[in-house]
Amino acid sequence: MDDEKIRAAFEKEGITTDIKCPEAFAIAEKYGVSKTEVARYCNTHGVKIRACQLGCFK
């Protein structure tokens, strides 16, 4: 999934400046992308991941 598709998924889900870890997991599952892709997108676009579970996202 490319950045544009992840951006569209975030927009559809109402994610703008931050996301909670369970929300990131759910988006990855719902849109068929890896958690790593979601994390990479967040890191490169300044979206903060909050309430991280088990250090999956940094």
Tab-separated table of N, CA and C in Angstrom:
chain	number	residue	atom	x	y	z
A	1	MET	N	0.861	-1.174	0.000
A	1	MET	CA	0.000	0.000	0.000
A	1	MET	C	0.898	1.225	0.000
A	2	ASP	N	0.604	2.168	-0.848
A	2	ASP	CA	1.446	3.363	-0.900
A	2	ASP	C	0.951	4.439	0.067
A	3	ASP	N	1.750	5.476	0.205
A	3	ASP	CA	1.425	6.549	1.146
A	3	ASP	C	0.053	7.159	0.893
A	4	GLU	N	-0.319	7.317	-0.360
A	4	GLU	CA	-1.611	7.934	-0.671
A	4	GLU	C	-2.764	7.084	-0.140
A	5	LYS	N	-2.643	5.783	-0.259
A	5	LYS	CA	-3.705	4.905	0.239
A	5	LYS	C	-3.772	4.923	1.764
A	6	ILE	N	-2.612	4.947	2.420
A	6	ILE	CA	-2.607	5.035	3.883
A	6	ILE	C	-3.167	6.383	4.316
A	7	ARG	N	-2.777	7.454	3.620
A	7	ARG	CA	-3.311	8.778	3.936
A	7	ARG	C	-4.829	8.777	3.822
A	8	ALA	N	-5.349	8.169	2.758
A	8	ALA	CA	-6.796	8.105	2.559
A	8	ALA	C	-7.463	7.298	3.676
A	9	ALA	N	-6.824	6.220	4.096
A	9	ALA	CA	-7.364	5.410	5.189
A	9	ALA	C	-7.396	6.218	6.484
A	10	PHE	N	-6.317	6.952	6.765
A	10	PHE	CA	-6.273	7.789	7.961
A	10	PHE	C	-7.355	8.861	7.893
A	11	GLU	N	-7.500	9.477	6.742
A	11	GLU	CA	-8.518	10.516	6.580
A	11	GLU	C	-9.911	9.941	6.811
A	12	LYS	N	-10.174	8.797	6.238
A	12	LYS	CA	-11.481	8.152	6.389
A	12	LYS	C	-11.761	7.807	7.847
A	13	GLU	N	-10.720	7.419	8.578
A	13	GLU	CA	-10.862	7.031	9.979
A	13	GLU	C	-10.749	8.218	10.939
A	14	GLY	N	-10.489	9.411	10.408
A	14	GLY	CA	-10.403	10.605	11.244
A	14	GLY	C	-9.080	10.767	11.973
A	15	ILE	N	-8.025	10.142	11.475
A	15	ILE	CA	-6.697	10.236	12.089
A	15	ILE	C	-5.967	11.425	11.471
A	16	THR	N	-5.493	12.349	12.314
A	16	THR	CA	-4.812	13.533	11.792
A	16	THR	C	-3.402	13.677	12.364
A	17	THR	N	-3.284	13.958	13.652
A	17	THR	CA	-1.965	14.227	14.230
A	17	THR	C	-1.452	13.132	15.148
A	18	ASP	N	-2.356	12.301	15.660
A	18	ASP	CA	-1.913	11.195	16.496
A	18	ASP	C	-2.874	10.022	16.380
A	19	ILE	N	-2.371	8.855	16.776
A	19	ILE	CA	-3.134	7.616	16.683
A	19	ILE	C	-2.738	6.737	17.854
A	20	LYS	N	-3.700	6.049	18.427
A	20	LYS	CA	-3.398	5.104	19.497
A	20	LYS	C	-3.021	3.769	18.872
A	21	CYS	N	-2.169	3.059	19.559
A	21	CYS	CA	-1.666	1.787	19.042
A	21	CYS	C	-2.792	0.836	18.608
A	22	PRO	N	-3.839	0.643	19.419
A	22	PRO	CA	-4.908	-0.252	18.972
A	22	PRO	C	-5.584	0.225	17.679
A	23	GLU	N	-5.670	1.536	17.496
A	23	GLU	CA	-6.237	2.075	16.251
A	23	GLU	C	-5.326	1.757	15.068
A	24	ALA	N	-4.019	1.872	15.273
A	24	ALA	CA	-3.067	1.554	14.204
A	24	ALA	C	-3.160	0.080	13.826
A	25	PHE	N	-3.271	-0.795	14.832
A	25	PHE	CA	-3.437	-2.229	14.568
A	25	PHE	C	-4.703	-2.461	13.755
A	26	ALA	N	-5.807	-1.813	14.155
A	26	ALA	CA	-7.092	-2.001	13.477
A	26	ALA	C	-7.044	-1.509	12.036
A	27	ILE	N	-6.402	-0.376	11.797
A	27	ILE	CA	-6.289	0.152	10.430
A	27	ILE	C	-5.457	-0.792	9.572
A	28	ALA	N	-4.359	-1.289	10.120
A	28	ALA	CA	-3.527	-2.235	9.370
A	28	ALA	C	-4.347	-3.460	8.972
A	29	GLU	N	-5.112	-3.984	9.902
A	29	GLU	CA	-5.942	-5.160	9.633
A	29	GLU	C	-7.055	-4.841	8.630
A	30	LYS	N	-7.772	-3.760	8.864
A	30	LYS	CA	-8.919	-3.394	8.018
A	30	LYS	C	-8.519	-3.126	6.571
A	31	TYR	N	-7.375	-2.465	6.385
A	31	TYR	CA	-6.960	-2.073	5.036
A	31	TYR	C	-5.913	-3.010	4.429
A	32	GLY	N	-5.616	-4.105	5.142
A	32	GLY	CA	-4.727	-5.126	4.598
A	32	GLY	C	-3.284	-4.697	4.405
A	33	VAL	N	-2.779	-3.908	5.351
A	33	VAL	CA	-1.380	-3.479	5.289
A	33	VAL	C	-0.663	-3.949	6.549
A	34	SER	N	0.639	-3.976	6.492
A	34	SER	CA	1.390	-4.403	7.673
A	34	SER	C	1.468	-3.268	8.694
A	35	LYS	N	1.665	-3.650	9.931
A	35	LYS	CA	1.852	-2.659	10.988
A	35	LYS	C	3.093	-1.830	10.708
A	36	THR	N	4.091	-2.459	10.108
A	36	THR	CA	5.327	-1.754	9.762
A	36	THR	C	5.060	-0.634	8.768
A	37	GLU	N	4.200	-0.877	7.779
A	37	GLU	CA	3.864	0.166	6.806
A	37	GLU	C	3.149	1.333	7.479
A	38	VAL	N	2.236	1.009	8.402
A	38	VAL	CA	1.526	2.064	9.131
A	38	VAL	C	2.522	2.869	9.963
A	39	ALA	N	3.435	2.184	10.651
A	39	ALA	CA	4.449	2.867	11.464
A	39	ALA	C	5.342	3.748	10.607
A	40	ARG	N	5.763	3.247	9.463
A	40	ARG	CA	6.619	4.024	8.560
A	40	ARG	C	5.893	5.283	8.116
A	41	TYR	N	4.629	5.142	7.743
A	41	TYR	CA	3.845	6.299	7.323
A	41	TYR	C	3.771	7.322	8.464
A	42	CYS	N	3.466	6.843	9.656
A	42	CYS	CA	3.369	7.749	10.805
A	42	CYS	C	4.689	8.473	11.043
A	43	ASN	N	5.790	7.747	11.002
A	43	ASN	CA	7.102	8.353	11.232
A	43	ASN	C	7.445	9.400	10.182
A	44	THR	N	7.141	9.131	8.936
A	44	THR	CA	7.519	10.062	7.873
A	44	THR	C	6.552	11.226	7.726
A	45	HIS	N	5.348	11.108	8.301
A	45	HIS	CA	4.356	12.176	8.158
A	45	HIS	C	4.009	12.859	9.480
A	46	GLY	N	4.798	12.607	10.512
A	46	GLY	CA	4.631	13.315	11.777
A	46	GLY	C	3.392	12.940	12.566
A	47	VAL	N	2.853	11.746	12.343
A	47	VAL	CA	1.705	11.274	13.119
A	47	VAL	C	2.265	10.531	14.330
A	48	LYS	N	1.930	11.013	15.522
A	48	LYS	CA	2.445	10.414	16.751
A	48	LYS	C	1.627	9.181	17.116
A	49	ILE	N	2.317	8.107	17.490
A	49	ILE	CA	1.651	6.895	17.951
A	49	ILE	C	1.647	6.925	19.468
A	50	ARG	N	0.464	6.897	20.049
A	50	ARG	CA	0.281	6.996	21.501
A	50	ARG	C	-0.166	5.643	22.058
A	51	ALA	N	-0.002	5.487	23.354
A	51	ALA	CA	-0.437	4.277	24.062
A	51	ALA	C	0.080	3.023	23.370
A	52	CYS	N	1.381	3.016	23.084
A	52	CYS	CA	1.992	1.916	22.338
A	52	CYS	C	1.962	0.622	23.147
A	53	GLN	N	1.639	-0.467	22.468
A	53	GLN	CA	1.588	-1.787	23.075
A	53	GLN	C	2.866	-2.554	22.744
A	54	LEU	N	3.575	-2.979	23.750
A	54	LEU	CA	4.736	-3.860	23.585
A	54	LEU	C	5.835	-3.310	22.696
A	55	GLY	N	5.885	-2.013	22.502
A	55	GLY	CA	6.946	-1.425	21.699
A	55	GLY	C	6.875	-1.752	20.219
A	56	CYS	N	5.693	-2.086	19.723
A	56	CYS	CA	5.548	-2.440	18.303
A	56	CYS	C	5.823	-1.257	17.398
A	57	PHE	N	5.494	-0.065	17.853
A	57	PHE	CA	5.725	1.142	17.068
A	57	PHE	C	6.691	2.027	17.831
A	58	LYS	N	7.545	2.720	17.099
A	58	LYS	CA	8.509	3.625	17.738
A	58	LYS	C	8.446	4.971	17.072
